[in-house]
CSV table of C-alpha atoms in Angstrom, one decimal:
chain,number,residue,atom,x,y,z
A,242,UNK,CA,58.2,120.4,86.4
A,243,UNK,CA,58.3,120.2,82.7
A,244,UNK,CA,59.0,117.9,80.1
A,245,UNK,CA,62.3,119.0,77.9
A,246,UNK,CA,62.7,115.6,76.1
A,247,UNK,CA,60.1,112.6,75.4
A,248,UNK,CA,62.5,109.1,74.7
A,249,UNK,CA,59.0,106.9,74.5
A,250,UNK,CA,55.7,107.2,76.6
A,251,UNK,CA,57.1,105.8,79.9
A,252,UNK,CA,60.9,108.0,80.4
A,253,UNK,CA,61.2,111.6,79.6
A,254,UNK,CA,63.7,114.3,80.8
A,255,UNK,CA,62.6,117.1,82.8
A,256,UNK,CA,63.1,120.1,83.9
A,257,UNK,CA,62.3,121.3,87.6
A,258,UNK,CA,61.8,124.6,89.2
A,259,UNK,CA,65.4,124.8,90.3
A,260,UNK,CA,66.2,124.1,86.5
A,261,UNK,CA,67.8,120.9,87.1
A,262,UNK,CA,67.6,117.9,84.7
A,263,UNK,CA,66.1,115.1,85.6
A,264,UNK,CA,65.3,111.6,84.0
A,265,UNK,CA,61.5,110.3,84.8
A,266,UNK,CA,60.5,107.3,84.6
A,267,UNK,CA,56.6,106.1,84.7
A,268,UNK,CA,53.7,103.8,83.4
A,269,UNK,CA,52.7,106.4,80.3
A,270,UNK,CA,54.2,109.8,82.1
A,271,UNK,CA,55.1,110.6,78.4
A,272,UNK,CA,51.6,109.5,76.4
A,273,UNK,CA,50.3,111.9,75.0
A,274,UNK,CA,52.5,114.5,75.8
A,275,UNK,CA,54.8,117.2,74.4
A,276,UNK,CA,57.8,119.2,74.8
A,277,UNK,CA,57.2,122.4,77.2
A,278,UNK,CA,53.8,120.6,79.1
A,279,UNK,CA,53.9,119.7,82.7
A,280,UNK,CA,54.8,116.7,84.1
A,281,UNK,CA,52.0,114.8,86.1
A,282,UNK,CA,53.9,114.0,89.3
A,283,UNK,CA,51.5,111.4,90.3
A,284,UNK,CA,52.9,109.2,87.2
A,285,UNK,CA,57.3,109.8,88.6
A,286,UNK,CA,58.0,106.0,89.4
A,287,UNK,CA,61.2,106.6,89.3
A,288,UNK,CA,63.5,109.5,89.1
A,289,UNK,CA,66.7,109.8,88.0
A,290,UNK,CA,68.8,112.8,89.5
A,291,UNK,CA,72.4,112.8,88.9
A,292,UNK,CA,75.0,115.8,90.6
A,293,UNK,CA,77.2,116.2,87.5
A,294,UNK,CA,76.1,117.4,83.9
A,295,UNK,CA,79.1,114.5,82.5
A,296,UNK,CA,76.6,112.3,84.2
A,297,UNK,CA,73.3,113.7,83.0
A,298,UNK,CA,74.7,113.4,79.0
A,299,UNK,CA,75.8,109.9,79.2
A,300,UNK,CA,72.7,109.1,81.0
A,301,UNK,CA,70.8,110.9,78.1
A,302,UNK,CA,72.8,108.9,75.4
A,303,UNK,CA,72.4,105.5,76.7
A,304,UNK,CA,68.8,105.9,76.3
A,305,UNK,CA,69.0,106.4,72.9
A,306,UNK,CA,71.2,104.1,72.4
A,307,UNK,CA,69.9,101.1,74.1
A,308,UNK,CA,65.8,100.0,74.7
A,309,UNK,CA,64.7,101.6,77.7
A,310,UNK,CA,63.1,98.5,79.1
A,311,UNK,CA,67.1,97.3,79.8
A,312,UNK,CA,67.5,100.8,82.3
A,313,UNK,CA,64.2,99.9,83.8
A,314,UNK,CA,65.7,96.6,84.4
A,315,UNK,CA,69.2,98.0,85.2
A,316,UNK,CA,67.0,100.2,87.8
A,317,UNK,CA,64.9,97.4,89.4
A,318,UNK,CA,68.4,95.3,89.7
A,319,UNK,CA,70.5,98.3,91.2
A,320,UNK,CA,67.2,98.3,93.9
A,321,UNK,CA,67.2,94.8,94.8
A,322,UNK,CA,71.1,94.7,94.8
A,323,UNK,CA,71.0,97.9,97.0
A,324,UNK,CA,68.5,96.4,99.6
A,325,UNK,CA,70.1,93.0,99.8
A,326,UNK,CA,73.7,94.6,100.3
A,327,UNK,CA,72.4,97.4,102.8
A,328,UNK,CA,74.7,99.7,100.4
A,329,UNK,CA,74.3,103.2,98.5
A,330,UNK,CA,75.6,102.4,95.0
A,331,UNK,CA,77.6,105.6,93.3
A,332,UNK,CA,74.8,106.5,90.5
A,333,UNK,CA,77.7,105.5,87.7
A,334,UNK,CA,76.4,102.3,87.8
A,335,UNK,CA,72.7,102.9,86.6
A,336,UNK,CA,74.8,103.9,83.5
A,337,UNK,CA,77.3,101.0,83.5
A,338,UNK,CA,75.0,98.3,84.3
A,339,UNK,CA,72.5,99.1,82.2
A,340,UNK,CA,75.0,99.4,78.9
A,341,UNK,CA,76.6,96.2,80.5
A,342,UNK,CA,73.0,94.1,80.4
A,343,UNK,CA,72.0,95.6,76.8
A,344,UNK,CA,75.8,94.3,75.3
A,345,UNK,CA,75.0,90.8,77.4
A,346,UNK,CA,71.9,90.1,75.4
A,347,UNK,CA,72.8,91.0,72.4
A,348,UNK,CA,75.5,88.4,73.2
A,349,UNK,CA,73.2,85.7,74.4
A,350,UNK,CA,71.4,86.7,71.4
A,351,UNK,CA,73.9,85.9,69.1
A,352,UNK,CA,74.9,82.9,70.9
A,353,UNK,CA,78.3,84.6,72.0
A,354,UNK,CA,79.1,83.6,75.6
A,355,UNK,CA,81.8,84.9,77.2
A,356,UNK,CA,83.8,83.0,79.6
A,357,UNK,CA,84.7,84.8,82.9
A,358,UNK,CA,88.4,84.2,83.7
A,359,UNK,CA,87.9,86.0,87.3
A,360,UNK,CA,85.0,84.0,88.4
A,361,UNK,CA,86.8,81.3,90.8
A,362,UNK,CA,88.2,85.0,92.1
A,363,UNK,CA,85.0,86.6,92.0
A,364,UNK,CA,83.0,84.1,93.6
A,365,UNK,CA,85.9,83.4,96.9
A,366,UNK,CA,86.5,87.6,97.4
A,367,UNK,CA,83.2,88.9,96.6
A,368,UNK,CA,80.8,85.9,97.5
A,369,UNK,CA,77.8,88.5,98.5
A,370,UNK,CA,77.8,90.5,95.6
A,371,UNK,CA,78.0,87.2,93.6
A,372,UNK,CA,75.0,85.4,95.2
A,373,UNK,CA,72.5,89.0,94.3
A,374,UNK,CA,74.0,88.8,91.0
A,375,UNK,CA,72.6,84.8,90.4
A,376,UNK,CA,69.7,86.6,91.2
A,377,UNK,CA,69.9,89.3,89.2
A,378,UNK,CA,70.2,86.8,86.4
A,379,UNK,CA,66.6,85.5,87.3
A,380,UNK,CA,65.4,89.3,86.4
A,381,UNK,CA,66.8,88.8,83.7
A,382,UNK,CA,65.4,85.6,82.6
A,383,UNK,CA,62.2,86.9,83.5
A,384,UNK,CA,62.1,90.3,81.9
A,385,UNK,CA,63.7,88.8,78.2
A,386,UNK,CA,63.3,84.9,78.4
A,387,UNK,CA,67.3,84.9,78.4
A,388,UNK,CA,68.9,82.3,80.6
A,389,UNK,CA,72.8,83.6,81.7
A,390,UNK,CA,75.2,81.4,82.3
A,391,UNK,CA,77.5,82.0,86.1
A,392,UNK,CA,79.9,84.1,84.0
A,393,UNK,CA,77.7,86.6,83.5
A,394,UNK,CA,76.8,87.0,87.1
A,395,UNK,CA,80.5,87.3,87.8
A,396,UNK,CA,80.8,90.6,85.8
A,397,UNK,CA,77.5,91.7,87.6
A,398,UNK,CA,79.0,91.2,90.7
A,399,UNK,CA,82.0,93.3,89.5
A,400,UNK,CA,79.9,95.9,88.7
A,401,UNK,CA,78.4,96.2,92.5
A,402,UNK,CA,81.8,96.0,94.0
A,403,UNK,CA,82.5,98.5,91.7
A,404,UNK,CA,79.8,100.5,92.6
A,405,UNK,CA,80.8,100.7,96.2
A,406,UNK,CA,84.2,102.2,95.8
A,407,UNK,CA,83.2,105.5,94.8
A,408,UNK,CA,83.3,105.1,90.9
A,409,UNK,CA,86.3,103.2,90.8
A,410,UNK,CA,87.1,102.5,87.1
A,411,UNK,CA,86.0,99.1,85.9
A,412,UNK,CA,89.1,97.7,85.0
A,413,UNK,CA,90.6,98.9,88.0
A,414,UNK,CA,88.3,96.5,90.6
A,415,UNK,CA,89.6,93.8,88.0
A,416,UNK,CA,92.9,94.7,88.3
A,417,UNK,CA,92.6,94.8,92.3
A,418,UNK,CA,90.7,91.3,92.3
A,419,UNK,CA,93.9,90.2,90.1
A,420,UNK,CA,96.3,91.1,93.1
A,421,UNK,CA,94.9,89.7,95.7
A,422,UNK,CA,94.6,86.3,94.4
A,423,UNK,CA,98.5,86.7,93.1
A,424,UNK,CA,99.3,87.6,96.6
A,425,UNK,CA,97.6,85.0,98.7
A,426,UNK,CA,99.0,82.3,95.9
A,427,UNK,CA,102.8,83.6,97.1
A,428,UNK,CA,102.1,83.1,100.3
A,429,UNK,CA,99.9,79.2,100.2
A,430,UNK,CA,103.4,78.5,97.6
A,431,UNK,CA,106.2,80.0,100.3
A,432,UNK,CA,104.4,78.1,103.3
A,433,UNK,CA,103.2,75.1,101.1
A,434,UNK,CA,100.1,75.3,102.9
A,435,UNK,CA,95.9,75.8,101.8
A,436,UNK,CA,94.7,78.8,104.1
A,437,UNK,CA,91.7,78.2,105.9
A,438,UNK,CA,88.9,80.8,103.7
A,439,UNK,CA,86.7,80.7,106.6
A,440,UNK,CA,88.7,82.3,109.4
A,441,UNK,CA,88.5,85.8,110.4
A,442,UNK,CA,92.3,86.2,109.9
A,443,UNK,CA,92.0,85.3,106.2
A,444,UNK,CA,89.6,87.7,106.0
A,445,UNK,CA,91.2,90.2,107.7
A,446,UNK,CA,94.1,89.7,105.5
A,447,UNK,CA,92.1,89.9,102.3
A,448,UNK,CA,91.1,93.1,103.3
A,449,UNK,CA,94.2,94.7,103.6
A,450,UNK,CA,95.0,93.3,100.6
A,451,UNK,CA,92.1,95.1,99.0
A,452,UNK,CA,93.1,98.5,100.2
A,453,UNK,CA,96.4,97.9,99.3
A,454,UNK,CA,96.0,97.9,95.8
A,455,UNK,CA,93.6,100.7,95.8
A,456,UNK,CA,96.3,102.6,97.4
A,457,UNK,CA,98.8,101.2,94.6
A,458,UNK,CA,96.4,102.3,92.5
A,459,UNK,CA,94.9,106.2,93.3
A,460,UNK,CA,96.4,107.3,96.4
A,461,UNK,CA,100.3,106.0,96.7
A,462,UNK,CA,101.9,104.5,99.1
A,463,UNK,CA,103.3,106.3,102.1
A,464,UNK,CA,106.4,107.7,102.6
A,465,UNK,CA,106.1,107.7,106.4
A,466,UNK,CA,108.4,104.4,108.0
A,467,UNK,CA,109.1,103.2,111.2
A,468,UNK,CA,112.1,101.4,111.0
A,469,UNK,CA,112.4,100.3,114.6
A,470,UNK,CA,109.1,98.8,114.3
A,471,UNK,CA,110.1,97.4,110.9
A,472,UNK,CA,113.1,95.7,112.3
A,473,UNK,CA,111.5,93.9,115.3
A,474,UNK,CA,108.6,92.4,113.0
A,475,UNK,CA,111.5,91.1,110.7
A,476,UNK,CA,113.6,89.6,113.4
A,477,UNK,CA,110.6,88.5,115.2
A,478,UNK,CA,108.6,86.5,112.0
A,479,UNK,CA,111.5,85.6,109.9
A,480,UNK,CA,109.4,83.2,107.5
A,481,UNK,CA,106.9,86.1,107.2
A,482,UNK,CA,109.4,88.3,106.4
A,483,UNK,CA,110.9,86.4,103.5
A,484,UNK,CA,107.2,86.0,102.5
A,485,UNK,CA,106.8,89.6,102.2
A,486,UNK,CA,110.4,90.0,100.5
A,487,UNK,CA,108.6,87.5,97.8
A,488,UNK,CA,105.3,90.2,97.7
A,489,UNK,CA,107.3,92.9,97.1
A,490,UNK,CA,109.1,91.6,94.1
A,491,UNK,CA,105.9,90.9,93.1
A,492,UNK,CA,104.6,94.0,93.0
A,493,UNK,CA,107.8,95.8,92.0
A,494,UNK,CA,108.1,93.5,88.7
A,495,UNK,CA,104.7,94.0,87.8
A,496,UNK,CA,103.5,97.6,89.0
A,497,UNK,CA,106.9,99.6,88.9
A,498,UNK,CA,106.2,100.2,92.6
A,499,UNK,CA,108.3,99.7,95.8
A,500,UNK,CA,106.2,99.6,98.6
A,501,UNK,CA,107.3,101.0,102.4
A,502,UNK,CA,108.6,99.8,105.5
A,503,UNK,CA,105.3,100.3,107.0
A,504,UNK,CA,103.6,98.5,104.1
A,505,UNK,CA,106.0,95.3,104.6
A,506,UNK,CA,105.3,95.5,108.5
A,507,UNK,CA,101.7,95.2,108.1
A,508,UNK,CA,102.2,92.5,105.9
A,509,UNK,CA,104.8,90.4,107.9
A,510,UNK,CA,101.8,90.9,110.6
A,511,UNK,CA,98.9,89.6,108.5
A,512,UNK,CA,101.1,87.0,107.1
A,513,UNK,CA,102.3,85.6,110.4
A,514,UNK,CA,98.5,86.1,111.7
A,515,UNK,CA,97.2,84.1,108.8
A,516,UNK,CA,99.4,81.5,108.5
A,517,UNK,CA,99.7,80.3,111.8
A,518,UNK,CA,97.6,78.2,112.4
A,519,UNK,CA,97.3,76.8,109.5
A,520,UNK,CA,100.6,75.0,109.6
């Protein structure tokens, strides 16, 4: 392998035997070193490999754009994150993180805090990406000296979620989060009840909720329907049905989207599931 570009003594890019770019990282890989030498393997503590070249040039630019000790950060994060979630994070998020954590401390820096207006959302959807991002705010304290407040660990949970739907755009997840808290406020308002956050049915529901919108939002809805089906959920759960009557106008007045039969039967079924007992 050889080195194509030095960015400091400890990342380079290189070039392997296949000709494929990759982005080393390693305690002074780089010192001393010059365009067209060999890499010394036994330096790689990290590798960066990345299967599209869209990938490979925005990878390049953040590290001249941003210190590199914030993507060795980004990296050790994405690694605990990764081992505490038992996931495979889409390699996006080496990129997104790391610009994410640079723009944070140059916030914190400048004593400019943002408030998270997801986090009560965040922290009742997500609650195990939002308990490795608290602690992804103690690498952070420990690699700059920069205490976070818990809004900050709500965008870093965002941006594991995020990671785990297969590059799904930011503001997309955000949008996603957004429904599903609209959606279980129309039904606690038509039944005038709390739901219970703890039971599997809740959870269940939140799910589909999820999926839902990710639907609404890259695949479509189906077209398939089965009335007959349809018909007996209505006139079996007719509270559930006028429920779902509400979630639809929802989503209609605010996503120019009329969801299916099928759609309103699974969600007279969750509705009625979740809800029942906790009248």
């Amino acid at each position: 392998m050889i080195i194509k570009k030095i960015f400091n003594n400890n990342v380079l890019l290189g070039e392997d035997e296949n000709k494929n770019e990759v982005v080393l990282i390693g305690n002074g890989i780089a010192f001393h070193k010059k365009i067209g030498n060999h890499v010394d393997i036994s330096k790689i503590q990290k590798k960066f490999v990345f299967d599209t070249t869209d990938l490979n040039e925005k990878f390049k630019q953040l590290f001249e754009e941003i210190p590199v000790q914030y993507v060795e950060l980004c990296s050790e994060i994405v690694d605990m994150a990764q081992k505490e979630l038992q996931v495979q994070f889409d390699s996006n998020i080496y990129i997104a993180l790391s610009d994410h954590i640079a723009y944070a401390i140059r916030r914190y820096e400048d004593n400019q805090v943002l408030k998270n207006a997801l986090l009560f959302e965040i922290r009742k959807f997500y609650p195990r990406e939002y308990k490795v991002a608290l602690k992804a705010l103690k690498y952070i304290f420990h690699d700059t000296g920069i205490y976070m407040e818990e809004d900050e660990a709500g965008y870093i949970a965002m941006h594991f979620v995020n990671a785990q739907q297969n590059g799904e755009q930011m503001d997309q997840t955000i949008k996603v989060t957004k429904i599903v808290d609209d959606i279980l406020h129309i039904v606690e308002y038509h039944y005038q009840i709390k739901l219970d956050e703890n039971s599997l049915n809740y959870t269940r529901f939140v799910t589909h909720i999820r999926y839902f919108a990710r639907r609404l939002f890259t695949e479509g809805m189906s077209h398939q329907t089965d009335d007959t089906l349809y018909e007996q959920i209505r006139n079996r759960y007719p509270d559930a049905n006028q429920c779902t009557l509400k979630v639809k106008r929802y989503i209609e007045e605010n996503y120019n989207v009329s969801i299916t039969k099928d759609e309103m039967t699974f969600f007279m079924l969750h509705i009625n599931r979740v809800c029942a007992r906790d009248r």
